[in-house]
CSV table of C-alpha atoms in Angstrom, one decimal:
chain,number,residue,atom,x,y,z
A,1,MET,CA,42.2,27.3,-63.3
A,2,ALA,CA,45.0,28.0,-60.9
A,3,SER,CA,44.2,28.2,-57.2
A,4,ALA,CA,44.8,31.3,-55.1
A,5,LEU,CA,47.8,29.7,-53.4
A,6,GLU,CA,49.4,28.9,-56.8
A,7,GLU,CA,48.8,32.5,-57.9
A,8,LEU,CA,50.5,33.8,-54.8
A,9,GLN,CA,53.5,31.5,-55.3
A,10,LYS,CA,53.9,32.8,-58.9
A,11,ASP,CA,53.7,36.4,-57.7
A,12,LEU,CA,56.4,35.6,-55.1
A,13,GLU,CA,58.7,34.1,-57.8
A,14,GLU,CA,58.2,37.2,-60.0
A,15,VAL,CA,58.9,39.6,-57.1
A,16,LYS,CA,62.1,37.7,-56.3
A,17,VAL,CA,63.2,38.0,-59.9
A,18,LEU,CA,62.5,41.8,-59.9
A,19,LEU,CA,64.3,42.2,-56.6
A,20,GLU,CA,67.4,40.6,-58.0
A,21,LYS,CA,67.4,43.0,-60.9
A,22,ALA,CA,66.5,46.1,-59.0
A,23,THR,CA,69.3,48.5,-58.2
A,24,ARG,CA,67.6,51.6,-56.8
A,25,LYS,CA,67.0,51.5,-53.0
A,26,ARG,CA,63.5,52.8,-53.1
A,27,VAL,CA,62.4,50.1,-55.6
A,28,ARG,CA,64.2,47.4,-53.7
A,29,ASP,CA,62.5,48.4,-50.4
A,30,ALA,CA,59.1,48.3,-52.1
A,31,LEU,CA,59.8,44.9,-53.6
A,32,THR,CA,61.1,43.6,-50.3
A,33,ALA,CA,57.9,44.7,-48.5
A,34,GLU,CA,55.8,43.1,-51.2
A,35,LYS,CA,57.8,39.9,-51.0
A,36,ALA,CA,57.2,39.7,-47.2
A,37,LYS,CA,53.5,40.4,-47.7
A,38,ILE,CA,53.1,37.6,-50.2
A,39,GLU,CA,55.1,35.2,-48.1
A,40,THR,CA,52.7,35.9,-45.2
A,41,GLU,CA,49.7,35.3,-47.4
A,42,ILE,CA,51.1,32.0,-48.7
A,43,LYS,CA,51.8,30.9,-45.1
A,44,ASN,CA,48.3,31.7,-44.0
A,45,LYS,CA,46.8,29.9,-47.1
A,46,MET,CA,48.9,26.8,-46.4
A,47,GLN,CA,47.8,26.7,-42.7
A,48,GLN,CA,44.1,27.0,-43.8
A,49,LYS,CA,44.6,24.2,-46.3
A,50,SER,CA,46.1,22.0,-43.7
A,51,GLN,CA,43.3,22.7,-41.2
A,52,ARG,CA,40.7,21.9,-43.8
A,53,LYS,CA,42.4,18.7,-44.7
A,54,ALA,CA,42.6,17.7,-41.0
A,55,GLU,CA,38.9,18.5,-40.5
A,56,LEU,CA,38.0,16.4,-43.6
A,57,LEU,CA,40.0,13.4,-42.3
A,58,ASP,CA,38.2,13.7,-38.9
A,59,SER,CA,34.8,13.8,-40.6
A,60,GLU,CA,35.7,10.6,-42.6
A,61,LYS,CA,36.6,8.6,-39.5
A,62,PRO,CA,33.9,6.2,-38.4
A,63,ALA,CA,32.0,7.2,-35.4
A,64,ALA,CA,33.1,5.6,-32.2
A,65,VAL,CA,30.8,2.8,-31.3
A,66,VAL,CA,29.7,3.0,-27.7
A,67,ALA,CA,28.8,-0.4,-26.4
A,68,PRO,CA,25.4,-0.3,-24.7
A,69,ILE,CA,25.3,-1.3,-21.0
A,70,THR,CA,23.4,-4.5,-21.0
A,71,THR,CA,22.0,-6.3,-18.0
A,72,GLY,CA,21.8,-9.7,-19.6
A,73,TYR,CA,18.6,-11.7,-19.2
A,74,THR,CA,16.1,-11.6,-16.4
A,75,VAL,CA,16.0,-14.3,-13.8
A,76,LYS,CA,12.7,-15.0,-12.1
A,77,ILE,CA,13.0,-15.4,-8.3
A,78,SER,CA,11.2,-18.4,-7.0
A,79,ASN,CA,13.0,-19.0,-3.7
A,80,TYR,CA,12.1,-16.9,-0.7
A,81,GLY,CA,11.1,-17.0,2.9
A,82,TRP,CA,8.5,-15.1,4.8
A,83,ASP,CA,7.2,-14.4,8.3
A,84,GLN,CA,5.1,-11.8,10.0
A,85,SER,CA,4.7,-9.5,13.0
A,86,ASP,CA,1.5,-7.7,14.2
A,87,LYS,CA,2.1,-5.0,11.6
A,88,PHE,CA,4.1,-6.4,8.8
A,89,VAL,CA,4.4,-9.4,6.5
A,90,LYS,CA,8.1,-9.8,5.8
A,91,ILE,CA,9.5,-11.4,2.6
A,92,TYR,CA,13.2,-12.4,2.5
A,93,ILE,CA,14.9,-12.8,-0.9
A,94,THR,CA,18.6,-13.9,-0.9
A,95,LEU,CA,20.6,-12.4,-3.8
A,96,THR,CA,24.4,-12.5,-3.5
A,97,GLY,CA,26.0,-9.1,-3.8
A,98,VAL,CA,22.7,-7.2,-4.0
A,99,HIS,CA,23.9,-4.7,-1.3
A,100,GLN,CA,26.7,-3.6,-3.7
A,101,VAL,CA,24.5,-2.4,-6.5
A,102,PRO,CA,23.2,1.2,-6.6
A,103,THR,CA,20.1,1.9,-4.6
A,104,GLU,CA,18.1,2.8,-7.6
A,105,ASN,CA,18.7,-0.6,-9.1
A,106,VAL,CA,16.5,-2.2,-6.5
A,107,GLN,CA,12.9,-1.3,-7.2
A,108,VAL,CA,9.7,-2.5,-5.6
A,109,HIS,CA,6.1,-1.6,-6.7
A,110,PHE,CA,3.2,-2.2,-4.3
A,111,THR,CA,-0.5,-2.4,-4.9
A,112,GLU,CA,-3.2,-3.3,-2.3
A,113,ARG,CA,-3.0,-7.0,-3.1
A,114,SER,CA,0.4,-7.5,-4.9
A,115,PHE,CA,4.0,-6.4,-5.1
A,116,ASP,CA,6.8,-6.8,-7.7
A,117,LEU,CA,10.5,-6.6,-7.2
A,118,LEU,CA,13.1,-5.8,-9.9
A,119,VAL,CA,16.8,-5.8,-9.3
A,120,LYS,CA,18.7,-4.5,-12.3
A,121,ASN,CA,22.3,-5.2,-13.4
A,122,LEU,CA,23.4,-7.5,-10.6
A,123,ASN,CA,26.4,-9.5,-11.8
A,124,GLY,CA,25.3,-8.9,-15.4
A,125,LYS,CA,21.7,-10.1,-14.9
A,126,SER,CA,18.4,-8.7,-13.7
A,127,TYR,CA,16.2,-10.4,-11.2
A,128,SER,CA,12.4,-10.1,-10.8
A,129,MET,CA,9.7,-11.4,-8.5
A,130,ILE,CA,6.0,-10.8,-8.9
A,131,VAL,CA,3.6,-11.8,-6.2
A,132,ASN,CA,-0.1,-11.3,-7.0
A,133,ASN,CA,-3.3,-12.0,-5.0
A,134,LEU,CA,-1.9,-11.5,-1.5
A,135,LEU,CA,-4.0,-13.2,1.1
A,136,LYS,CA,-5.1,-9.9,2.6
A,137,PRO,CA,-4.9,-6.2,1.6
A,138,ILE,CA,-1.8,-4.2,2.5
A,139,SER,CA,-1.1,-0.5,2.9
A,140,VAL,CA,0.8,0.7,-0.2
A,141,GLU,CA,2.0,3.8,1.6
A,142,GLY,CA,3.2,1.9,4.6
A,143,SER,CA,5.0,-0.8,2.7
A,144,SER,CA,8.7,-0.6,1.9
A,145,LYS,CA,11.9,-2.4,1.1
A,146,LYS,CA,15.3,-2.8,2.8
A,147,VAL,CA,18.6,-3.9,1.3
A,148,LYS,CA,20.9,-5.8,3.6
A,149,THR,CA,24.0,-8.0,3.0
A,150,ASP,CA,23.0,-10.4,0.2
A,151,THR,CA,19.3,-9.9,1.1
A,152,VAL,CA,16.3,-7.9,0.0
A,153,LEU,CA,13.7,-7.5,2.7
A,154,ILE,CA,10.2,-6.5,1.5
A,155,LEU,CA,7.9,-5.2,4.2
A,156,CYS,CA,4.2,-5.3,3.4
A,157,ARG,CA,2.3,-3.3,5.9
A,158,LYS,CA,-0.9,-5.1,7.0
A,159,LYS,CA,-4.0,-3.0,6.5
A,160,ALA,CA,-5.6,-4.9,9.4
A,161,GLU,CA,-3.0,-5.1,12.1
A,162,ASN,CA,-2.9,-7.9,14.7
A,163,THR,CA,-4.4,-10.3,12.2
A,164,ARG,CA,-2.6,-13.5,11.3
A,165,TRP,CA,-1.8,-14.6,7.8
A,166,ASP,CA,-1.8,-18.4,7.5
A,167,TYR,CA,-0.6,-18.1,3.8
A,168,LEU,CA,1.1,-15.4,1.8
A,169,THR,CA,-1.3,-15.6,-1.2
A,170,GLN,CA,-4.9,-16.5,-1.8
A,171,VAL,CA,-3.7,-19.1,-4.4
A,172,GLU,CA,-1.5,-20.8,-1.8
A,173,LYS,CA,-4.4,-21.0,0.6
A,174,GLU,CA,-6.7,-22.5,-2.1
A,175,CYS,CA,-4.1,-25.1,-3.0
A,176,LYS,CA,-3.5,-26.1,0.6
A,177,GLU,CA,-7.2,-26.4,1.3
A,178,LYS,CA,-7.7,-28.6,-1.7
A,179,GLU,CA,-5.1,-31.0,-0.3
A,180,LYS,CA,-7.1,-31.4,3.0
A,181,PRO,CA,-9.4,-34.4,3.2
A,182,SER,CA,-13.1,-33.3,3.0
A,183,TYR,CA,-15.5,-34.3,5.6
A,184,ASP,CA,-19.2,-34.5,4.9
A,185,THR,CA,-21.1,-33.9,8.1
A,186,GLU,CA,-24.3,-35.4,6.7
A,187,THR,CA,-22.7,-38.8,6.1
A,188,ASP,CA,-21.7,-41.5,8.5
A,189,PRO,CA,-18.6,-40.2,10.5
A,190,SER,CA,-17.0,-43.6,10.2
A,191,GLU,CA,-17.2,-43.3,6.4
A,192,GLY,CA,-15.2,-40.1,6.5
A,193,LEU,CA,-12.6,-41.8,8.7
A,194,MET,CA,-12.5,-44.6,6.2
A,195,ASN,CA,-11.8,-42.2,3.4
A,196,VAL,CA,-9.0,-40.6,5.4
A,197,LEU,CA,-7.5,-44.1,6.1
A,198,LYS,CA,-7.9,-45.1,2.5
A,199,LYS,CA,-6.0,-42.0,1.3
A,200,ILE,CA,-3.2,-42.6,3.9
A,201,TYR,CA,-3.0,-46.2,2.8
A,202,GLU,CA,-2.8,-45.3,-0.9
A,203,ASP,CA,-0.1,-42.7,-0.3
A,204,GLY,CA,1.9,-44.6,2.2
A,205,ASP,CA,4.9,-46.9,1.8
A,206,ASP,CA,5.0,-50.6,2.5
A,207,ASP,CA,5.6,-50.2,6.2
A,208,MET,CA,2.6,-47.8,6.5
A,209,LYS,CA,0.4,-50.2,4.6
A,210,ARG,CA,1.4,-53.2,6.8
A,211,THR,CA,0.7,-51.1,9.9
A,212,ILE,CA,-2.7,-50.1,8.7
A,213,ASN,CA,-3.6,-53.7,7.6
A,214,LYS,CA,-2.5,-55.0,11.1
A,215,ALA,CA,-4.6,-52.3,12.9
A,216,TRP,CA,-7.6,-53.2,10.6
A,217,VAL,CA,-7.3,-56.9,11.3
A,218,GLU,CA,-7.0,-56.3,15.1
A,219,SER,CA,-10.0,-54.0,15.0
A,220,ARG,CA,-12.1,-56.6,13.1
A,221,GLU,CA,-11.1,-59.3,15.6
A,222,LYS,CA,-12.1,-57.1,18.6
A,223,GLN,CA,-15.5,-56.3,16.9
A,224,ALA,CA,-16.1,-60.1,16.3
A,225,LYS,CA,-15.4,-60.7,20.0
A,226,GLY,CA,-17.8,-57.9,21.0
A,227,ASP,CA,-15.2,-56.0,23.1
A,228,THR,CA,-14.5,-53.0,20.9
A,229,GLU,CA,-13.4,-50.1,23.0
A,230,PHE,CA,-15.4,-46.8,22.7
């Protein structure tokens, strides 16, 4: 079955043949008008056909693949420093270039006994730091962060102002206290001292051991002579 465009082209050819044979002016004018009309319809059909072909080609093109913005892997922050004032416990985290990332890329979430820091898309990586079991409660509303050159400063507002924190976390406190030598007040005080000296001796180097041995021998000699100093 012939298409509409093919039919119009056939009509045009026939009108051209008739126009060549026509001799009367009225007939020739009518044929000329018809010829122009058909040519216009053919032109329009061809434009529509070209447009549909272009649309078809566009639809067949593979969709452009947009590469997702990735932030690489997440680095856990373990190095930091801290100090305190009467009102705040201040935690300093050094991250090169952190002042150049958008403000919304540096996020800190506070609870009464913890905080977590997340820095997104810094040099193709993310950085996180989570601190739980703070030594004492903090004010969530009063705590905040500041971004300075290559540094994130976390400000934990003390709930109890003018109190000193000896440690940042409860876990750190417990670990430090376990390392301290224990003294039993119900036992002989000299036994506790002996335990301390024993630990120092076991942990010390050769020079420390020679020093302790020398002091021990001299103490024994003095005791034997009965002139031990009190």
